[in-house]
Amino acid sequence: MSHIINVAVAGASGRMGREVVRMVLEDPELKLVAAVATSAGPVDAGTLVGKPDTGVIMSANLAEALSRCKADVLVDFTNPKSAMPNAETALAYGVRPVMGTTGFTPEQIAELDKQCKEKGIGGLIAPNFSIGAILMMKFSAMAAKYFPHVEIIETHGDQKLDAPSGTSIKTAEWIAESREEIRQGNPNEEEVIEGARGGYYNGFRIHSVRLPGVFAQQEVIFGAFGQTLKIRHDSYDRAGYMPGVNTAIKKIMTVTGMVYGFEHFLD
Amino acid sequence: MSHIINVAVAGASGRMGREVVRMVLEDPELKLVAAVATSAGPVDAGTLVGKPDTGVIMSANLAEALSRCKADVLVDFTNPKSAMPNAETALAYGVRPVMGTTGFTPEQIAELDKQCKEKGIGGLIAPNFSIGAILMMKFSAMAAKYFPHVEIIETHGDQKLDAPSGTSIKTAEWIAESREEIRQGNPNEEEVIEGARGGYYNGFRIHSVRLPGVFAQQEVIFGAFGQTLKIRHDSYDRAGYMPGVNTAIKKIMTVTGMVYGFEHFLD
Amino acid sequence: MSHIINVAVAGASGRMGREVVRMVLEDPELKLVAAVATSAGPVDAGTLVGKPDTGVIMSANLAEALSRCKADVLVDFTNPKSAMPNAETALAYGVRPVMGTTGFTPEQIAELDKQCKEKGIGGLIAPNFSIGAILMMKFSAMAAKYFPHVEIIETHGDQKLDAPSGTSIKTAEWIAESREEIRQGNPNEEEVIEGARGGYYNGFRIHSVRLPGVFAQQEVIFGAFGQTLKIRHDSYDRAGYMPGVNTAIKKIMTVTGMVYGFEHFLD
Amino acid sequence: MSHIINVAVAGASGRMGREVVRMVLEDPELKLVAAVATSAGPVDAGTLVGKPDTGVIMSANLAEALSRCKADVLVDFTNPKSAMPNAETALAYGVRPVMGTTGFTPEQIAELDKQCKEKGIGGLIAPNFSIGAILMMKFSAMAAKYFPHVEIIETHGDQKLDAPSGTSIKTAEWIAESREEIRQGNPNEEEVIEGARGGYYNGFRIHSVRLPGVFAQQEVIFGAFGQTLKIRHDSYDRAGYMPGVNTAIKKIMTVTGMVYGFEHFLD
């Protein structure tokens, strides 16, 4: 009897994909059985991550790769366009999709949930695999019940395109759900320099700092009578997401239906 | 019909006691009915806190003061020696004790719980009334389940006598209860300067910083693969504890038996 | 022979003014000789600050007060409108003005400098007496030479009217003087929520956080290859400015002419 | 006429050495002319750092390598035992040594200085090439003049052997030089848990935090009346030292004699 989980990786040559390949190769409870990347040539997957040959040759086509191996789980870090077809391909082969890709519509999620249940297997769509980031969001929502006055400061590398970050908006949504909307600050407040008070969300503010050398950091600050409470998560590199992906691969074997949000895998 | 709660304050001339007197006077749902301090003369309680006369003259004897008024709740910020007799005196008069004093033994708590139940009223012993500090402890215990590697840094004014602080030890206890004991760090670690690695507790470390200008701050840091999670509470003055004492006075009216720890009054 | 400096205080009944009165009374090298406040009645200045009688009765008129005492220094925490006339009144009586009030025009400063030099005495106009804040600004300007990528986050109480704070703008000016203007961040950056990226100044950003319970805090963050450098000043109450005012009173005795900016009194 | 500087690297296969090789290959003003590592085979230096062939074959012997190329500068990240002989070998060949290795005695430094001057060239011994860390130390020494009450908290990965870190001890030395020794804290202070107050140095304390996921962080906290000033440097990876090594290689060409401490290369 074996508990080894067979893992296929889509988007294997990307920055996150390579971390997944490396993590799978290093966990004796997991076995790499396929690695898919549209642009990579037919090299051994080990080469991509500076490791010895694995016997798994990179493949350009997901369906073909899944047809040749007995994968239990597909980990997909591709792009919003490929995500839905990849998830459906996985399910067609009875493979549990663990999707690190964003951009699914509610209808698509419902459809995938239906297909999961028909196959009697689980699936996961997770915009964020960081256990630390999810704890930060969870604690922030809990604290907002007692300390409704809050602001969020998130810091990312200076080449990031969008502001505020997806994680900060998600955090803001969780906070908004757990407290009444209050318009914070002085009603007669005036910005001497436009934008100084940050982005407005549900009565509070989100501030986006962009600096070279930073990977991803966020601080949620609650202010109350004579005190402040701060919850801060600093992420130093992509490898920090791997404990979460690892947990997801193992938990997905025990559920049925499509789960949205990695937070549901934390107690 | 009135919902006004009659409040007596013991230790009324101390630093915390005066904050309680001020808070009670400022809340229209509360009424100051007695103020006890062994060393204060028979002046009006308002004088102590820079407020107009209240009609409540300071008293040197708790039993006598309680016999002359219909108090619902006694808030006690005295000292470990007076705490037990004061709580028993309150209960003898059917007054709910809210004890901000430390040093009760388990036997004493059990005895007070018995007396509370005989009278059919509630009581509270709370080493810490800070909602923010309690959330910090709660979140720390939750985080330790996922991130067992942790250290605590607490900072207080430079005249504080004991290190580490009571709050940091309490936090450490909560963390120890929610994770397996692991001896963190390099087993061959060497202190070039003795004490640099801080105080040892259940496999992790507590560091006590003492600096002028600081009231009370604590940061709990969790380290994991590629990330750190920090939970930090900064308390700027004693007034920051009053929302907690206020909540306690109101909640105590609705419970029976002796409650240990203000955290039980937070959902 | 005596080194005692005789101090008059204008705006003595305001929040800063009372701190100054208290500080002067507590320093044996200083002597309170006049306390002026337009709205206060003729009470003893000690009453204002919860101290025993000082023999100095509050006065409503500065010129009259200065005519009756031999003041060496006037400390003025009034308002922009009274500041210029008060400084000139002081100089007319040969009293050195230490002005904690903002709003002087360059012409007014030049005029006061002329009057100072005619009298052969010194004067000071200082928007900020915080030694810590000035060190933060000084270090920030020094760091910007090596780390040109920078952002400023300042946090104040939630009732503050203007954003960003005067101190943060002053810091930004110092930084701008010590580095070349560079437009930081991704040129194609997009704000999903307007204002998220903060206020723009000389290529970098200033973020203003407003939360209850906070007095005044500022953090200047420099980001570079693989590292961040942070300089942070937390001010907990008005009393934190008093060491600076005290230093100013003593240094002003040794200079001639009007000095602008307390930083010139730090080596 | 060419300004290209020819660089040899000793300890080229180590973690720092490889970063240096990479940095040299990426700077068009520098040219890699030798790469020495006792344990590496005769492979091309590019292979070590995942780059194309460079034409420089790894060498096991420094003297032999230097005899075969016209190096201007030797960058050495080896170990305390090899450091002195390597520096002397470099000087024997007229090559400027940039030593990132610790453990030189004052006598050895004096001897190397003599040899540098005989050859009319410069040399550098630098325990720390981080510009950010050096600014942190410099600012700390400056702040200590005004704020003598200080503590240091340094955080490193949990497998680090020594505590406190070399950088924190260096910072402590700089602080000790710029203020009078004062024994901080309450003289009757008591450690409930031994070591909680950290390591004692010149009247103040150093605290060493060790957590997985952290590379190198240090915060110097100054406490004074109503305020705290913090100077913090977070280093995320070894690459963060390379701007400093790069600067050193270029500056060393312009000096004569042995310089101790990279701080002397910052204005």
CSV table of N, CA and C in Angstrom, one decimal, chain D residues 5-58:
chain,number,residue,atom,x,y,z
D,5,ILE,N,38.6,47.1,-15.1
D,5,ILE,CA,39.4,46.6,-13.9
D,5,ILE,C,39.4,45.1,-14.0
D,6,ASN,N,40.6,44.5,-14.0
D,6,ASN,CA,40.7,43.0,-14.0
D,6,ASN,C,40.5,42.5,-12.6
D,7,VAL,N,39.6,41.5,-12.4
D,7,VAL,CA,39.3,41.0,-11.1
D,7,VAL,C,39.5,39.6,-11.0
D,8,ALA,N,40.3,39.2,-9.9
D,8,ALA,CA,40.4,37.7,-9.5
D,8,ALA,C,39.5,37.5,-8.3
D,9,VAL,N,38.9,36.3,-8.2
D,9,VAL,CA,38.1,36.0,-7.1
D,9,VAL,C,38.6,34.8,-6.4
D,10,ALA,N,38.8,34.9,-5.1
D,10,ALA,CA,39.2,33.7,-4.3
D,10,ALA,C,38.0,33.3,-3.4
D,11,GLY,N,37.9,32.0,-3.2
D,11,GLY,CA,36.7,31.5,-2.6
D,11,GLY,C,35.5,31.5,-3.5
D,12,ALA,N,35.8,31.3,-4.8
D,12,ALA,CA,34.8,31.6,-5.9
D,12,ALA,C,33.7,30.6,-5.9
D,13,SER,N,33.8,29.4,-5.2
D,13,SER,CA,32.8,28.4,-5.3
D,13,SER,C,31.8,28.5,-4.0
D,14,GLY,N,32.2,29.4,-3.1
D,14,GLY,CA,31.4,29.6,-1.9
D,14,GLY,C,30.1,30.4,-2.2
D,15,ARG,N,29.3,30.6,-1.2
D,15,ARG,CA,28.0,31.3,-1.5
D,15,ARG,C,28.2,32.8,-1.8
D,16,MET,N,29.2,33.4,-1.1
D,16,MET,CA,29.5,34.8,-1.4
D,16,MET,C,30.3,34.9,-2.7
D,17,GLY,N,31.3,34.0,-2.8
D,17,GLY,CA,32.1,34.0,-4.0
D,17,GLY,C,31.4,33.9,-5.3
D,18,ARG,N,30.4,33.1,-5.3
D,18,ARG,CA,29.6,32.9,-6.6
D,18,ARG,C,28.9,34.2,-6.9
D,19,GLU,N,28.3,34.9,-5.8
D,19,GLU,CA,27.7,36.2,-6.0
D,19,GLU,C,28.7,37.2,-6.6
D,20,VAL,N,29.9,37.2,-6.2
D,20,VAL,CA,30.9,38.1,-6.7
D,20,VAL,C,31.2,37.8,-8.1
D,21,VAL,N,31.4,36.5,-8.4
D,21,VAL,CA,31.7,36.1,-9.8
D,21,VAL,C,30.5,36.6,-10.7
D,22,ARG,N,29.3,36.4,-10.3
D,22,ARG,CA,28.1,36.8,-11.1
D,22,ARG,C,28.2,38.4,-11.3
D,23,MET,N,28.4,39.1,-10.2
D,23,MET,CA,28.4,40.5,-10.2
D,23,MET,C,29.5,41.0,-11.2
D,24,VAL,N,30.7,40.5,-11.1
D,24,VAL,CA,31.8,40.9,-12.0
D,24,VAL,C,31.4,40.7,-13.4
D,25,LEU,N,30.8,39.5,-13.7
D,25,LEU,CA,30.5,39.1,-15.1
D,25,LEU,C,29.4,40.1,-15.6
D,26,GLU,N,28.6,40.7,-14.8
D,26,GLU,CA,27.5,41.5,-15.2
D,26,GLU,C,27.8,43.0,-15.3
D,27,ASP,N,29.0,43.4,-14.8
D,27,ASP,CA,29.4,44.8,-14.9
D,27,ASP,C,30.4,45.0,-16.0
D,28,PRO,N,30.0,45.7,-17.1
D,28,PRO,CA,30.9,45.9,-18.2
D,28,PRO,C,32.2,46.6,-17.8
D,29,GLU,N,32.3,47.3,-16.7
D,29,GLU,CA,33.5,47.9,-16.3
D,29,GLU,C,34.5,47.0,-15.6
D,30,LEU,N,34.0,45.8,-15.3
D,30,LEU,CA,34.9,44.8,-14.7
D,30,LEU,C,35.1,43.6,-15.6
D,31,LYS,N,36.3,42.9,-15.4
D,31,LYS,CA,36.6,41.7,-16.2
D,31,LYS,C,37.1,40.6,-15.3
D,32,LEU,N,36.4,39.5,-15.3
D,32,LEU,CA,36.9,38.3,-14.5
D,32,LEU,C,38.1,37.8,-15.2
D,33,VAL,N,39.3,37.7,-14.4
D,33,VAL,CA,40.5,37.1,-15.0
D,33,VAL,C,41.0,35.9,-14.3
D,34,ALA,N,40.4,35.6,-13.1
D,34,ALA,CA,40.8,34.4,-12.4
D,34,ALA,C,39.7,34.1,-11.4
D,35,ALA,N,39.5,32.8,-11.1
D,35,ALA,CA,38.5,32.3,-10.1
D,35,ALA,C,39.2,31.1,-9.4
D,36,VAL,N,39.4,31.3,-8.1
D,36,VAL,CA,40.1,30.3,-7.4
D,36,VAL,C,39.2,29.6,-6.3
D,37,ALA,N,39.2,28.3,-6.3
D,37,ALA,CA,38.5,27.6,-5.2
D,37,ALA,C,39.2,26.2,-5.0
D,38,THR,N,39.6,26.0,-3.8
D,38,THR,CA,40.5,24.8,-3.6
D,38,THR,C,39.7,23.5,-4.0
D,39,SER,N,38.4,23.4,-3.8
D,39,SER,CA,37.7,22.2,-4.0
D,39,SER,C,37.1,22.0,-5.4
D,40,ALA,N,37.0,23.1,-6.2
D,40,ALA,CA,36.3,23.0,-7.5
D,40,ALA,C,37.2,22.4,-8.5
D,41,GLY,N,36.7,21.6,-9.4
D,41,GLY,CA,37.5,21.0,-10.5
D,41,GLY,C,37.8,22.1,-11.6
D,42,PRO,N,38.5,21.7,-12.6
D,42,PRO,CA,38.9,22.7,-13.7
D,42,PRO,C,37.8,23.0,-14.6
D,43,VAL,N,36.6,23.5,-14.1
D,43,VAL,CA,35.5,23.8,-15.0
D,43,VAL,C,35.5,25.3,-15.3
D,44,ASP,N,34.7,25.8,-16.2
D,44,ASP,CA,34.7,27.2,-16.5
D,44,ASP,C,33.9,27.9,-15.4
D,45,ALA,N,34.4,29.1,-15.0
D,45,ALA,CA,33.8,29.8,-13.9
D,45,ALA,C,32.3,30.2,-14.1
D,46,GLY,N,31.9,30.3,-15.4
D,46,GLY,CA,30.5,30.6,-15.7
D,46,GLY,C,29.6,29.5,-15.3
D,47,THR,N,30.0,28.2,-15.3
D,47,THR,CA,29.2,27.1,-14.9
D,47,THR,C,28.8,27.2,-13.5
D,48,LEU,N,29.6,27.7,-12.6
D,48,LEU,CA,29.3,27.8,-11.2
D,48,LEU,C,28.1,28.7,-10.9
D,49,VAL,N,27.9,29.7,-11.8
D,49,VAL,CA,26.8,30.7,-11.5
D,49,VAL,C,25.7,30.6,-12.6
D,50,GLY,N,25.7,29.5,-13.3
D,50,GLY,CA,24.6,29.3,-14.3
D,50,GLY,C,24.7,30.3,-15.4
D,51,LYS,N,25.9,30.6,-15.8
D,51,LYS,CA,26.1,31.5,-16.9
D,51,LYS,C,26.9,30.9,-18.0
D,52,PRO,N,26.9,31.4,-19.3
D,52,PRO,CA,27.7,30.8,-20.4
D,52,PRO,C,29.2,30.8,-20.0
D,53,ASP,N,29.9,30.1,-20.8
D,53,ASP,CA,31.4,30.0,-20.5
D,53,ASP,C,32.0,31.3,-20.6
D,54,THR,N,33.0,31.5,-19.8
D,54,THR,CA,33.7,32.8,-19.6
D,54,THR,C,35.1,32.8,-20.2
D,55,GLY,N,35.6,31.5,-20.4
D,55,GLY,CA,37.0,31.4,-20.7
D,55,GLY,C,37.9,31.3,-19.5
D,56,VAL,N,37.4,31.6,-18.4
D,56,VAL,CA,38.2,31.5,-17.1
D,56,VAL,C,37.9,30.2,-16.5
D,57,ILE,N,39.0,29.4,-16.4
D,57,ILE,CA,38.9,28.0,-15.8
D,57,ILE,C,39.2,28.1,-14.4
D,58,MET,N,38.4,27.5,-13.5
D,58,MET,CA,38.6,27.5,-12.1
D,58,MET,C,40.0,27.0,-11.8
